[in-house]
Amino acid sequence: MLTVDFARLPVGPGVRVLDLGCGGGRHAFEVLRRGADVVAFDMDQGELDGVAAMFAAMDKAGEVPDGATGETVQGTALDMPFEDGSFDRVIAAEVLEHIPDDMSAMREIFRVLKPGGTAAVTVPSFLPERICWALDEDYHTAPGGHVRIYTLAELSAKLKATGFVIGPHHHAHGLHAPYWWIKCAVGVDNDDHPLAKAYHELLVWDIMKRPAATRVAEALLNPLIGKSVVLYVRKPAA
């Protein structure tokens, strides 16, 4: 399930990409399939071990174009072990809302991005996230949970203050917001609740089959209740 639109963040052979806070690696895998060189970066070594194993499996299955590389690096977004201007693209998907000092992380993204490079930054959308916070305190107070709710204006202003040129944005995962509202209403850890379980099965079916009806429904829902907002920003050329 991709949040970033790769038509707006083009990657391919010869492009070096950082997937910051890669988690399970969903964006890193897509970048590698497109023939780019990707560094999957995360604090959680367990997640990175899984990503490395998938990189190896993709290579064995012939899914990696010639010349493309995938590697994993452990570290923190506040002090990344990369030289200035190391990457042509940076993806920071659902990361900044977890970091108390978010502007330090933004400055690190700016630092490691090449002049003229582009970053895709995604965070939970304000309205769906605000409803989740209202329904269940555990949703955002659990260790490692969300520490803030961004408006698009705040996210844009902070990235602009960091030095980025603000580009287009869009919303994603409109079908997923009701699932999280259900989860928060019945207990965020209550995966066995019949309503939560049924909606989860619907989402899995949608991801696997991608029928036209749900694609149309999500396109209509995204601007209204899209779970994530995606903002594309550019580091000015030197």
mmCIF file of C-alpha atoms in Angstrom:
data_model
loop_
_atom_site.group_PDB
_atom_site.id
_atom_site.type_symbol
_atom_site.label_atom_id
_atom_site.label_comp_id
_atom_site.label_asym_id
_atom_site.label_seq_id
_atom_site.Cartn_x
_atom_site.Cartn_y
_atom_site.Cartn_z
ATOM 1 C CA MET A 1 0.000 0.000 0.000
ATOM 2 C CA LEU A 2 1.809 3.083 -1.265
ATOM 3 C CA THR A 3 1.168 6.569 0.043
ATOM 4 C CA VAL A 4 3.625 8.411 -2.207
ATOM 5 C CA ASP A 5 2.658 9.002 -5.846
ATOM 6 C CA PHE A 6 5.716 8.074 -7.897
ATOM 7 C CA ALA A 7 4.369 10.024 -10.854
ATOM 8 C CA ARG A 8 5.107 13.102 -8.705
ATOM 9 C CA LEU A 9 8.317 11.684 -7.245
ATOM 10 C CA PRO A 10 9.957 10.013 -10.240
ATOM 11 C CA VAL A 11 12.668 7.488 -9.466
ATOM 12 C CA GLY A 12 14.630 5.175 -11.712
ATOM 13 C CA PRO A 13 18.101 4.028 -12.709
ATOM 14 C CA GLY A 14 20.854 6.305 -11.451
ATOM 15 C CA VAL A 15 18.629 7.936 -8.798
ATOM 16 C CA ARG A 16 19.619 7.496 -5.130
ATOM 17 C CA VAL A 17 16.691 7.467 -2.711
ATOM 18 C CA LEU A 18 16.469 7.589 1.081
ATOM 19 C CA ASP A 19 13.390 5.964 2.639
ATOM 20 C CA LEU A 20 13.484 7.647 6.052
ATOM 21 C CA GLY A 21 11.624 5.734 8.744
ATOM 22 C CA CYS A 22 11.057 2.933 6.262
ATOM 23 C CA GLY A 23 9.219 0.632 8.686
ATOM 24 C CA GLY A 24 8.272 -2.541 6.848
ATOM 25 C CA GLY A 25 9.746 -1.190 3.614
ATOM 26 C CA ARG A 26 6.694 -0.666 1.394
ATOM 27 C CA HIS A 27 8.114 2.393 -0.378
ATOM 28 C CA ALA A 28 11.671 1.066 -0.456
ATOM 29 C CA PHE A 29 10.505 -2.050 -2.300
ATOM 30 C CA GLU A 30 8.721 0.024 -4.945
ATOM 31 C CA VAL A 31 11.772 2.246 -5.404
ATOM 32 C CA LEU A 32 13.953 -0.824 -5.940
ATOM 33 C CA ARG A 33 11.472 -2.308 -8.431
ATOM 34 C CA ARG A 34 11.755 0.913 -10.412
ATOM 35 C CA GLY A 35 15.504 0.468 -10.763
ATOM 36 C CA ALA A 36 16.756 3.144 -8.358
ATOM 37 C CA ASP A 37 19.299 2.760 -5.550
ATOM 38 C CA VAL A 38 17.497 2.869 -2.205
ATOM 39 C CA VAL A 39 18.661 3.161 1.385
ATOM 40 C CA ALA A 40 16.032 1.957 3.861
ATOM 41 C CA PHE A 41 16.678 3.848 7.113
ATOM 42 C CA ASP A 42 14.992 3.206 10.450
ATOM 43 C CA MET A 43 15.621 3.072 14.207
ATOM 44 C CA ASP A 44 14.186 -0.450 14.487
ATOM 45 C CA GLN A 45 16.748 -3.101 13.568
ATOM 46 C CA GLY A 46 14.033 -5.754 13.548
ATOM 47 C CA GLU A 47 12.167 -3.892 10.811
ATOM 48 C CA LEU A 48 15.404 -3.443 8.882
ATOM 49 C CA ASP A 49 16.185 -7.164 9.089
ATOM 50 C CA GLY A 50 12.836 -7.872 7.453
ATOM 51 C CA VAL A 51 13.460 -5.263 4.752
ATOM 52 C CA ALA A 52 16.921 -6.714 4.004
ATOM 53 C CA ALA A 53 15.422 -10.196 3.717
ATOM 54 C CA MET A 54 12.818 -8.907 1.254
ATOM 55 C CA PHE A 55 15.493 -7.112 -0.791
ATOM 56 C CA ALA A 56 17.320 -10.448 -1.091
ATOM 57 C CA ALA A 57 14.116 -12.299 -2.007
ATOM 58 C CA MET A 58 13.267 -9.723 -4.667
ATOM 59 C CA ASP A 59 16.726 -10.084 -6.174
ATOM 60 C CA LYS A 60 16.445 -13.870 -6.187
ATOM 61 C CA ALA A 61 13.031 -13.660 -7.862
ATOM 62 C CA GLY A 62 14.371 -11.401 -10.608
ATOM 63 C CA GLU A 63 12.342 -8.369 -9.491
ATOM 64 C CA VAL A 64 15.375 -6.066 -9.181
ATOM 65 C CA PRO A 65 16.492 -4.362 -12.422
ATOM 66 C CA ASP A 66 20.143 -4.605 -13.345
ATOM 67 C CA GLY A 67 22.264 -2.078 -11.486
ATOM 68 C CA ALA A 68 19.688 -1.228 -8.816
ATOM 69 C CA THR A 69 20.717 -1.643 -5.184
ATOM 70 C CA GLY A 70 18.926 -1.815 -1.847
ATOM 71 C CA GLU A 71 20.599 -1.484 1.532
ATOM 72 C CA THR A 72 19.501 -0.920 5.127
ATOM 73 C CA VAL A 73 20.969 1.496 7.674
ATOM 74 C CA GLN A 74 19.978 1.905 11.320
ATOM 75 C CA GLY A 75 19.921 5.309 12.979
ATOM 76 C CA THR A 76 17.920 8.317 14.073
ATOM 77 C CA ALA A 77 16.300 10.965 11.913
ATOM 78 C CA LEU A 78 17.874 13.647 14.096
ATOM 79 C CA ASP A 79 21.468 12.673 13.236
ATOM 80 C CA MET A 80 21.668 10.659 10.044
ATOM 81 C CA PRO A 81 25.012 9.033 9.150
ATOM 82 C CA PHE A 82 25.088 10.414 5.604
ATOM 83 C CA GLU A 83 27.122 13.179 3.995
ATOM 84 C CA ASP A 84 25.520 16.405 2.840
ATOM 85 C CA GLY A 85 23.727 16.069 -0.489
ATOM 86 C CA SER A 86 23.804 12.255 -0.528
ATOM 87 C CA PHE A 87 20.371 11.637 -2.073
ATOM 88 C CA ASP A 88 18.401 12.700 -5.146
ATOM 89 C CA ARG A 89 15.096 11.892 -3.441
ATOM 90 C CA VAL A 90 13.934 11.472 0.153
ATOM 91 C CA ILE A 91 10.734 9.768 1.292
ATOM 92 C CA ALA A 92 9.572 10.506 4.840
ATOM 93 C CA ALA A 93 6.275 8.633 5.118
ATOM 94 C CA GLU A 94 4.374 8.878 8.418
ATOM 95 C CA VAL A 95 7.520 9.767 10.387
ATOM 96 C CA LEU A 96 7.463 13.385 11.542
ATOM 97 C CA GLU A 97 4.349 13.012 13.692
ATOM 98 C CA HIS A 98 6.363 10.652 15.937
ATOM 99 C CA ILE A 99 9.290 13.038 16.517
ATOM 100 C CA PRO A 100 9.075 15.711 19.247
ATOM 101 C CA ASP A 101 11.812 17.813 17.601
ATOM 102 C CA ASP A 102 10.341 17.614 14.127
ATOM 103 C CA MET A 103 12.180 20.635 12.731
ATOM 104 C CA SER A 104 15.552 19.079 13.523
ATOM 105 C CA ALA A 105 14.451 16.082 11.472
ATOM 106 C CA MET A 106 13.371 18.414 8.661
ATOM 107 C CA ARG A 107 16.788 20.073 8.713
ATOM 108 C CA GLU A 108 18.427 16.660 8.414
ATOM 109 C CA ILE A 109 16.241 15.820 5.416
ATOM 110 C CA PHE A 110 17.257 19.134 3.853
ATOM 111 C CA ARG A 111 20.939 18.465 4.574
ATOM 112 C CA VAL A 112 21.151 14.987 3.032
ATOM 113 C CA LEU A 113 19.125 15.944 -0.061
ATOM 114 C CA LYS A 114 21.060 17.138 -3.092
ATOM 115 C CA PRO A 115 20.454 20.697 -4.326
ATOM 116 C CA GLY A 116 17.549 20.470 -6.741
ATOM 117 C CA GLY A 117 16.391 17.209 -5.166
ATOM 118 C CA THR A 118 12.826 16.419 -4.156
ATOM 119 C CA ALA A 119 11.340 14.988 -0.964
ATOM 120 C CA ALA A 120 7.912 13.476 -0.354
ATOM 121 C CA VAL A 121 6.709 14.055 3.203
ATOM 122 C CA THR A 122 3.558 12.340 4.431
ATOM 123 C CA VAL A 123 1.755 12.756 7.762
ATOM 124 C CA PRO A 124 -1.730 11.862 9.027
ATOM 125 C CA SER A 125 -4.361 14.299 7.772
ATOM 126 C CA PHE A 126 -5.757 16.700 10.363
ATOM 127 C CA LEU A 127 -9.460 15.730 10.454
ATOM 128 C CA PRO A 128 -9.143 11.911 10.451
ATOM 129 C CA GLU A 129 -6.330 12.125 12.987
ATOM 130 C CA ARG A 130 -8.240 14.514 15.253
ATOM 131 C CA ILE A 131 -11.176 12.096 15.333
ATOM 132 C CA CYS A 132 -8.855 9.222 16.277
ATOM 133 C CA TRP A 133 -7.397 11.257 19.136
ATOM 134 C CA ALA A 134 -10.888 12.133 20.377
ATOM 135 C CA LEU A 135 -12.103 8.528 20.276
ATOM 136 C CA ASP A 136 -9.198 6.814 22.032
ATOM 137 C CA GLU A 137 -6.423 8.318 24.157
ATOM 138 C CA ASP A 138 -4.336 5.150 23.788
ATOM 139 C CA TYR A 139 -4.109 5.794 20.046
ATOM 140 C CA HIS A 140 -1.633 8.621 20.565
ATOM 141 C CA THR A 141 -0.282 8.132 24.104
ATOM 142 C CA ALA A 142 1.238 4.681 23.584
ATOM 143 C CA PRO A 143 5.064 4.611 23.512
ATOM 144 C CA GLY A 144 6.268 5.632 20.064
ATOM 145 C CA GLY A 145 2.873 7.074 19.182
ATOM 146 C CA HIS A 146 1.941 10.340 17.543
ATOM 147 C CA VAL A 147 2.986 13.477 19.411
ATOM 148 C CA ARG A 148 1.195 16.063 17.251
ATOM 149 C CA ILE A 149 -1.519 16.591 14.663
ATOM 150 C CA TYR A 150 -0.407 18.634 11.658
ATOM 151 C CA THR A 151 -2.489 20.946 9.592
ATOM 152 C CA LEU A 152 -1.248 21.196 6.032
ATOM 153 C CA ALA A 153 -0.481 24.865 6.702
ATOM 154 C CA GLU A 154 1.735 24.030 9.688
ATOM 155 C CA LEU A 155 3.601 21.283 7.835
ATOM 156 C CA SER A 156 4.164 23.569 4.845
ATOM 157 C CA ALA A 157 5.310 26.469 7.028
ATOM 158 C CA LYS A 158 7.825 24.343 8.925
ATOM 159 C CA LEU A 159 9.282 22.852 5.751
ATOM 160 C CA LYS A 160 9.445 26.293 4.140
ATOM 161 C CA ALA A 161 11.258 27.646 7.216
ATOM 162 C CA THR A 162 13.756 24.810 6.825
ATOM 163 C CA GLY A 163 14.571 26.047 3.318
ATOM 164 C CA PHE A 164 12.369 23.899 1.096
ATOM 165 C CA VAL A 165 10.332 25.155 -1.843
ATOM 166 C CA ILE A 166 6.772 23.933 -1.310
ATOM 167 C CA GLY A 167 5.226 21.973 -4.155
ATOM 168 C CA PRO A 168 1.954 20.132 -4.744
ATOM 169 C CA HIS A 169 0.089 17.960 -2.268
ATOM 170 C CA HIS A 170 -2.636 15.334 -2.270
ATOM 171 C CA HIS A 171 -4.467 13.073 0.162
ATOM 172 C CA ALA A 172 -4.358 9.271 0.257
ATOM 173 C CA HIS A 173 -6.100 6.259 1.827
ATOM 174 C CA GLY A 174 -9.630 7.606 2.121
ATOM 175 C CA LEU A 175 -10.933 4.078 2.709
ATOM 176 C CA HIS A 176 -8.600 3.627 5.663
ATOM 177 C CA ALA A 177 -9.806 6.481 7.856
ATOM 178 C CA PRO A 178 -13.086 4.727 8.846
ATOM 179 C CA TYR A 179 -11.093 1.625 9.792
ATOM 180 C CA TRP A 180 -9.029 3.605 12.279
ATOM 181 C CA TRP A 181 -12.127 5.314 13.642
ATOM 182 C CA ILE A 182 -13.637 1.873 14.258
ATOM 183 C CA LYS A 183 -10.400 0.690 15.884
ATOM 184 C CA CYS A 184 -10.314 3.695 18.177
ATOM 185 C CA ALA A 185 -13.991 3.291 19.077
ATOM 186 C CA VAL A 186 -13.705 -0.396 20.021
ATOM 187 C CA GLY A 187 -10.145 -0.279 21.400
ATOM 188 C CA VAL A 188 -7.099 0.260 19.232
ATOM 189 C CA ASP A 189 -5.640 -3.150 20.195
ATOM 190 C CA ASN A 190 -8.930 -5.024 19.808
ATOM 191 C CA ASP A 191 -8.209 -6.650 16.446
ATOM 192 C CA ASP A 192 -10.793 -9.384 17.071
ATOM 193 C CA HIS A 193 -13.804 -7.083 17.318
ATOM 194 C CA PRO A 194 -16.226 -8.231 14.562
ATOM 195 C CA LEU A 195 -16.612 -4.787 13.001
ATOM 196 C CA ALA A 196 -12.884 -4.031 13.007
ATOM 197 C CA LYS A 197 -12.096 -7.503 11.683
ATOM 198 C CA ALA A 198 -14.652 -7.232 8.886
ATOM 199 C CA TYR A 199 -13.422 -3.822 7.766
ATOM 200 C CA HIS A 200 -9.817 -5.037 7.845
ATOM 201 C CA GLU A 201 -10.751 -7.930 5.580
ATOM 202 C CA LEU A 202 -12.363 -5.431 3.195
ATOM 203 C CA LEU A 203 -9.157 -3.381 3.093
ATOM 204 C CA VAL A 204 -7.018 -6.461 2.452
ATOM 205 C CA TRP A 205 -9.357 -7.512 -0.364
ATOM 206 C CA ASP A 206 -9.168 -4.016 -1.834
ATOM 207 C CA ILE A 207 -5.362 -3.945 -1.694
ATOM 208 C CA MET A 208 -5.088 -7.354 -3.337
ATOM 209 C CA LYS A 209 -7.799 -6.994 -5.996
ATOM 210 C CA ARG A 210 -8.009 -3.214 -6.530
ATOM 211 C CA PRO A 211 -11.521 -3.341 -8.056
ATOM 212 C CA ALA A 212 -12.716 -0.349 -10.033
ATOM 213 C CA ALA A 213 -15.554 0.440 -7.617
ATOM 214 C CA THR A 214 -13.303 0.908 -4.588
ATOM 215 C CA ARG A 215 -10.717 2.811 -6.646
ATOM 216 C CA VAL A 216 -13.441 5.310 -7.602
ATOM 217 C CA ALA A 217 -14.724 5.444 -4.024
ATOM 218 C CA GLU A 218 -11.257 6.139 -2.628
ATOM 219 C CA ALA A 219 -10.583 8.838 -5.224
ATOM 220 C CA LEU A 220 -13.779 10.584 -4.111
ATOM 221 C CA LEU A 221 -13.035 10.122 -0.398
ATOM 222 C CA ASN A 222 -9.372 11.119 -0.461
ATOM 223 C CA PRO A 223 -9.873 14.910 -0.531
ATOM 224 C CA LEU A 224 -12.458 14.645 2.266
ATOM 225 C CA ILE A 225 -11.178 12.016 4.703
ATOM 226 C CA GLY A 226 -7.906 10.765 3.247
ATOM 227 C CA LYS A 227 -5.946 9.264 6.165
ATOM 228 C CA SER A 228 -2.669 10.781 4.944
ATOM 229 C CA VAL A 229 -1.617 14.025 3.317
ATOM 230 C CA VAL A 230 1.408 13.951 1.006
ATOM 231 C CA LEU A 231 3.453 17.090 0.386
ATOM 232 C CA TYR A 232 6.199 17.305 -2.242
ATOM 233 C CA VAL A 233 9.013 19.770 -1.566
ATOM 234 C CA ARG A 234 12.214 20.712 -3.360
ATOM 235 C CA LYS A 235 15.632 21.775 -2.144
ATOM 236 C CA PRO A 236 16.675 24.825 -4.164
ATOM 237 C CA ALA A 237 19.467 24.280 -6.660
ATOM 238 C CA ALA A 238 22.850 25.584 -5.561
#
